[in-house]
Amino acid sequence: QQQVKQSPQSLIVQKGGISIINCAYENTAFDYFPWYQQFPGKGPALLIAIRPDVSEKKEGRFTISFNKSAKQFSLHIMDSQPGDSATYFCAASLPGGFKTIFGAGTRLFVKA
Amino acid sequence: GAVVSQHPSWVICKSGTSVKIECRSLDFQATTMFWYRQFPKQSLMLMATSNEGSKATYEQGVEKDKFLINHASLTLSTLTVTSAHPEDSSFYICSARVGGQTYEQYFGPGTRLTVT
């Protein structure tokens, strides 16, 4: 019930292409959905986040698409760059923000 | 803004000894701090949540007597791994939250613990 399923596990994209990572959840109580970027040996960094009353949010090259009825959300990275190569985690938080469940992560590699 | 530091960044200790990891919010006051554990190429697993001045709330399966958490001030939380064993070797990451309606967590750079 509190799982967040993330796919794919790994992704290879050409420079300039679009990277798409998908997540799905079951618990409709989640009310905050962030995406994090993590480089090897570093802590995660918040990229972008969305609330369930919004269907899309864009910040620079990063866009979250949110489908409340399907209980799915995705991250799109436009014009992917080699510097975007990292592990990306989707997450979902319960009301109050005291518990956040992370997806398994997607290792993205952008080929130059 | 919203910088969280951790110290040390890596530590090697002998089996049976205790290790303390510090987590500090440098430019904001954190009403809540979280401690996560991450194994190689795996996701983050929440270990415990701590609020300033109160006892930490541990996730199911996390030994509270082994992983001692103290949130002494609005800018400092510590995790002490007591009587460490090789299976405690992992990447420990803290995060901090301002609180209220703000859900954003700001993560520290992590601490690599190796127990020999």
Tab-separated table of C-alpha atoms in Angstrom:
chain	number	residue	atom	x	y	z
A	1	GLN	CA	0.000	0.000	0.000
A	2	GLN	CA	2.833	2.382	0.738
A	3	GLN	CA	5.057	1.306	-2.129
A	4	VAL	CA	6.109	3.568	-4.940
A	5	LYS	CA	6.998	1.603	-8.060
A	6	GLN	CA	9.529	3.187	-10.357
A	7	SER	CA	10.571	2.244	-13.878
A	8	PRO	CA	12.785	1.731	-15.728
A	9	GLN	CA	15.672	0.587	-13.535
A	10	SER	CA	18.134	2.054	-15.987
A	11	LEU	CA	17.909	4.279	-19.009
A	12	ILE	CA	20.311	5.265	-21.761
A	13	VAL	CA	19.490	8.390	-23.760
A	14	GLN	CA	21.332	10.269	-26.467
A	15	LYS	CA	22.431	13.808	-25.740
A	16	GLY	CA	19.604	16.159	-26.643
A	17	GLY	CA	16.958	13.484	-26.237
A	18	ILE	CA	14.088	13.219	-23.782
A	19	SER	CA	14.482	11.061	-20.676
A	20	ILE	CA	11.242	9.720	-19.225
A	21	ILE	CA	10.963	8.014	-15.839
A	22	ASN	CA	7.683	6.682	-14.522
A	23	CYS	CA	6.307	6.055	-11.058
A	24	ALA	CA	3.088	4.565	-9.732
A	25	TYR	CA	1.568	4.480	-6.285
A	26	GLU	CA	-1.392	2.847	-4.540
A	27	ASN	CA	-2.041	4.930	-1.459
A	28	THR	CA	-4.315	7.837	-2.362
A	29	ALA	CA	-3.416	9.535	0.913
A	30	PHE	CA	-0.062	10.654	-0.534
A	31	ASP	CA	-0.219	14.397	-1.078
A	32	TYR	CA	3.255	15.416	-2.193
A	33	PHE	CA	5.363	13.893	-4.946
A	34	PRO	CA	9.008	14.999	-5.228
A	35	TRP	CA	11.766	13.882	-7.559
A	36	TYR	CA	15.368	13.689	-6.414
A	37	GLN	CA	18.644	13.494	-8.302
A	38	GLN	CA	21.581	11.682	-6.750
A	39	PHE	CA	25.174	11.523	-7.936
A	40	PRO	CA	27.458	8.695	-6.731
A	41	GLY	CA	28.643	9.202	-3.175
A	42	LYS	CA	26.401	12.224	-2.633
A	43	GLY	CA	23.093	12.861	-0.944
A	44	PRO	CA	19.926	13.295	-3.034
A	45	ALA	CA	19.019	16.777	-4.224
A	46	LEU	CA	15.429	17.900	-4.710
A	47	LEU	CA	14.734	18.527	-8.393
A	48	ILE	CA	11.065	19.295	-8.635
A	49	ALA	CA	7.892	18.382	-6.769
A	50	ILE	CA	4.163	18.403	-7.379
A	51	ARG	CA	0.925	18.276	-5.396
A	52	PRO	CA	-1.950	16.044	-6.593
A	53	ASP	CA	-4.193	18.974	-7.485
A	54	VAL	CA	-1.873	19.905	-10.364
A	55	SER	CA	-1.469	17.842	-13.548
A	56	GLU	CA	1.832	19.248	-14.714
A	57	LYS	CA	4.712	21.282	-13.378
A	58	LYS	CA	7.689	22.515	-15.322
A	59	GLU	CA	10.979	23.895	-14.073
A	60	GLY	CA	13.557	24.506	-16.748
A	61	ARG	CA	14.217	21.253	-18.593
A	62	PHE	CA	12.403	19.181	-15.958
A	63	THR	CA	8.670	18.484	-16.112
A	64	ILE	CA	6.470	16.386	-13.848
A	65	SER	CA	3.300	14.972	-15.349
A	66	PHE	CA	0.759	13.794	-12.797
A	67	ASN	CA	-2.247	11.549	-13.473
A	68	LYS	CA	-4.304	11.367	-10.306
A	69	SER	CA	-6.905	8.928	-11.611
A	70	ALA	CA	-4.243	6.487	-12.797
A	71	LYS	CA	-2.125	7.074	-9.676
A	72	GLN	CA	0.914	7.650	-11.829
A	73	PHE	CA	3.435	10.412	-12.258
A	74	SER	CA	6.459	10.843	-14.441
A	75	LEU	CA	9.567	12.949	-14.852
A	76	HIS	CA	10.539	14.242	-18.270
A	77	ILE	CA	14.021	15.630	-18.813
A	78	MET	CA	14.116	17.596	-22.041
A	79	ASP	CA	17.330	18.132	-24.013
A	80	SER	CA	19.135	15.590	-21.822
A	81	GLN	CA	22.801	16.332	-21.207
A	82	PRO	CA	25.719	14.144	-20.095
A	83	GLY	CA	25.720	16.095	-16.823
A	84	ASP	CA	22.229	14.738	-16.157
A	85	SER	CA	23.699	11.248	-15.808
A	86	ALA	CA	22.730	10.287	-12.258
A	87	THR	CA	20.246	8.213	-10.316
A	88	TYR	CA	16.753	9.651	-10.079
A	89	PHE	CA	14.306	8.789	-7.333
A	90	CYS	CA	10.611	9.511	-7.281
A	91	ALA	CA	8.969	9.731	-3.890
A	92	ALA	CA	5.621	10.219	-2.248
A	93	SER	CA	4.857	11.809	1.104
A	94	LEU	CA	1.997	11.228	3.460
A	95	PRO	CA	0.072	14.227	4.836
A	96	GLY	CA	2.201	16.272	7.161
A	97	GLY	CA	5.362	15.356	5.308
A	98	PHE	CA	6.680	13.187	8.113
A	99	LYS	CA	6.938	10.047	6.050
A	100	THR	CA	8.274	9.842	2.527
A	101	ILE	CA	8.458	6.650	0.528
A	102	PHE	CA	11.091	6.455	-2.201
A	103	GLY	CA	10.981	4.540	-5.438
A	104	ALA	CA	13.754	2.104	-6.259
A	105	GLY	CA	15.602	4.593	-8.440
A	106	THR	CA	16.482	4.908	-12.130
A	107	ARG	CA	20.072	5.102	-13.295
A	108	LEU	CA	20.190	7.481	-16.222
A	109	PHE	CA	23.118	7.608	-18.611
A	110	VAL	CA	23.177	10.304	-21.260
A	111	LYS	CA	25.497	9.509	-24.133
A	112	ALA	CA	27.468	12.382	-25.591
B	1	GLY	CA	20.073	28.346	0.901
B	2	ALA	CA	18.819	25.143	2.572
B	3	VAL	CA	22.206	23.554	3.104
B	4	VAL	CA	22.611	20.461	5.246
B	5	SER	CA	26.016	19.186	6.267
B	6	GLN	CA	27.111	15.850	7.656
B	7	HIS	CA	30.229	14.929	9.531
B	8	PRO	CA	32.210	12.853	9.017
B	9	SER	CA	31.836	12.166	5.306
B	10	TRP	CA	33.363	8.747	5.791
B	11	VAL	CA	34.474	6.687	8.749
B	12	ILE	CA	36.079	3.315	9.287
B	13	CYS	CA	35.725	1.691	12.676
B	14	LYS	CA	36.393	-1.650	14.284
B	15	SER	CA	33.635	-4.064	15.122
B	16	GLY	CA	32.220	-3.433	18.588
B	17	THR	CA	32.979	0.281	18.715
B	18	SER	CA	30.479	3.145	18.468
B	19	VAL	CA	30.368	5.849	15.845
B	20	LYS	CA	28.626	9.218	15.970
B	21	ILE	CA	27.440	11.018	12.837
B	22	GLU	CA	26.400	14.665	12.968
B	23	CYS	CA	23.817	16.342	10.781
B	24	ARG	CA	23.523	20.128	10.732
B	25	SER	CA	21.203	22.508	8.947
B	26	LEU	CA	23.478	25.431	8.160
B	27	ASP	CA	21.146	28.207	7.097
B	28	PHE	CA	17.740	27.284	8.420
B	29	GLN	CA	16.106	25.843	11.479
B	30	ALA	CA	14.935	22.278	11.069
B	31	THR	CA	11.971	21.261	13.144
B	32	THR	CA	12.276	17.734	11.814
B	33	MET	CA	15.267	15.702	10.735
B	34	PHE	CA	15.264	12.307	9.116
B	35	TRP	CA	17.873	9.567	9.006
B	36	TYR	CA	18.089	7.247	6.034
B	37	ARG	CA	20.216	4.279	5.162
B	38	GLN	CA	21.191	3.419	1.624
B	39	PHE	CA	22.883	0.250	0.420
B	40	PRO	CA	24.845	0.300	-2.854
B	41	LYS	CA	22.633	0.819	-5.873
B	42	GLN	CA	19.531	0.718	-3.733
B	43	SER	CA	16.923	3.179	-2.603
B	44	LEU	CA	16.771	5.199	0.586
B	45	MET	CA	15.245	3.494	3.582
B	46	LEU	CA	13.932	5.706	6.352
B	47	MET	CA	15.368	4.701	9.705
B	48	ALA	CA	13.910	7.302	12.017
B	49	THR	CA	12.358	10.723	12.297
B	50	SER	CA	13.389	13.162	14.982
B	51	ASN	CA	11.845	16.380	16.160
B	52	GLU	CA	13.795	18.887	18.174
B	53	GLY	CA	13.541	18.229	21.869
B	54	SER	CA	11.602	14.992	21.641
B	55	LYS	CA	12.366	11.319	21.226
B	56	ALA	CA	12.935	9.962	17.762
B	57	THR	CA	10.347	7.816	16.041
B	58	TYR	CA	11.917	4.680	14.620
B	59	GLU	CA	10.699	2.708	11.627
B	60	GLN	CA	9.698	-0.881	12.073
B	61	GLY	CA	12.714	-3.156	12.180
B	62	VAL	CA	15.192	-0.460	13.216
B	63	GLU	CA	16.777	-1.150	16.600
B	64	LYS	CA	16.455	1.999	18.667
B	65	ASP	CA	19.080	0.823	21.142
B	66	LYS	CA	21.560	0.315	18.343
B	67	PHE	CA	20.889	3.493	16.400
B	68	LEU	CA	20.671	6.291	18.950
B	69	ILE	CA	19.303	9.549	17.630
B	70	ASN	CA	19.489	12.882	19.405
B	71	HIS	CA	17.959	16.083	18.052
B	72	ALA	CA	19.445	18.492	20.544
B	73	SER	CA	18.699	21.731	18.736
B	74	LEU	CA	16.920	23.096	15.690
B	75	THR	CA	20.120	22.807	13.700
B	76	LEU	CA	21.737	19.605	14.950
B	77	SER	CA	20.822	15.940	15.017
B	78	THR	CA	23.191	13.074	15.736
B	79	LEU	CA	23.052	9.376	14.918
B	80	THR	CA	25.187	7.068	17.033
B	81	VAL	CA	25.709	3.539	15.816
B	82	THR	CA	26.471	1.568	18.954
B	83	SER	CA	28.500	-1.640	19.017
B	84	ALA	CA	28.873	-1.499	15.261
B	85	HIS	CA	29.177	-4.694	13.238
B	86	PRO	CA	30.164	-5.259	9.608
B	87	GLU	CA	26.509	-5.535	8.596
B	88	ASP	CA	26.033	-1.927	9.760
B	89	SER	CA	28.364	-0.787	6.989
B	90	SER	CA	26.307	1.461	4.758
B	91	PHE	CA	25.742	4.985	3.485
B	92	TYR	CA	23.862	7.025	6.084
B	93	ILE	CA	22.096	10.162	4.932
B	94	CYS	CA	20.245	12.738	6.963
B	95	SER	CA	17.714	15.255	5.765
B	96	ALA	CA	16.128	18.270	7.357
B	97	ARG	CA	12.789	19.937	7.014
B	98	VAL	CA	11.630	23.402	7.963
B	99	GLY	CA	8.197	22.094	8.854
B	100	GLY	CA	4.693	23.458	8.736
B	101	GLN	CA	3.189	23.399	5.259
B	102	THR	CA	6.634	22.950	3.719
B	103	TYR	CA	7.274	19.317	2.904
B	104	GLU	CA	10.648	19.810	1.206
B	105	GLN	CA	13.469	17.750	2.664
B	106	TYR	CA	17.029	18.922	2.168
B	107	PHE	CA	19.562	16.142	2.253
B	108	GLY	CA	23.057	16.065	3.616
B	109	PRO	CA	25.943	14.674	1.551
B	110	GLY	CA	25.901	11.368	3.411
B	111	THR	CA	28.351	9.457	5.584
B	112	ARG	CA	29.983	6.253	4.404
B	113	LEU	CA	30.434	3.908	7.360
B	114	THR	CA	32.684	0.881	7.048
B	115	VAL	CA	32.926	-1.503	9.980
B	116	THR	CA	35.883	-3.890	9.891
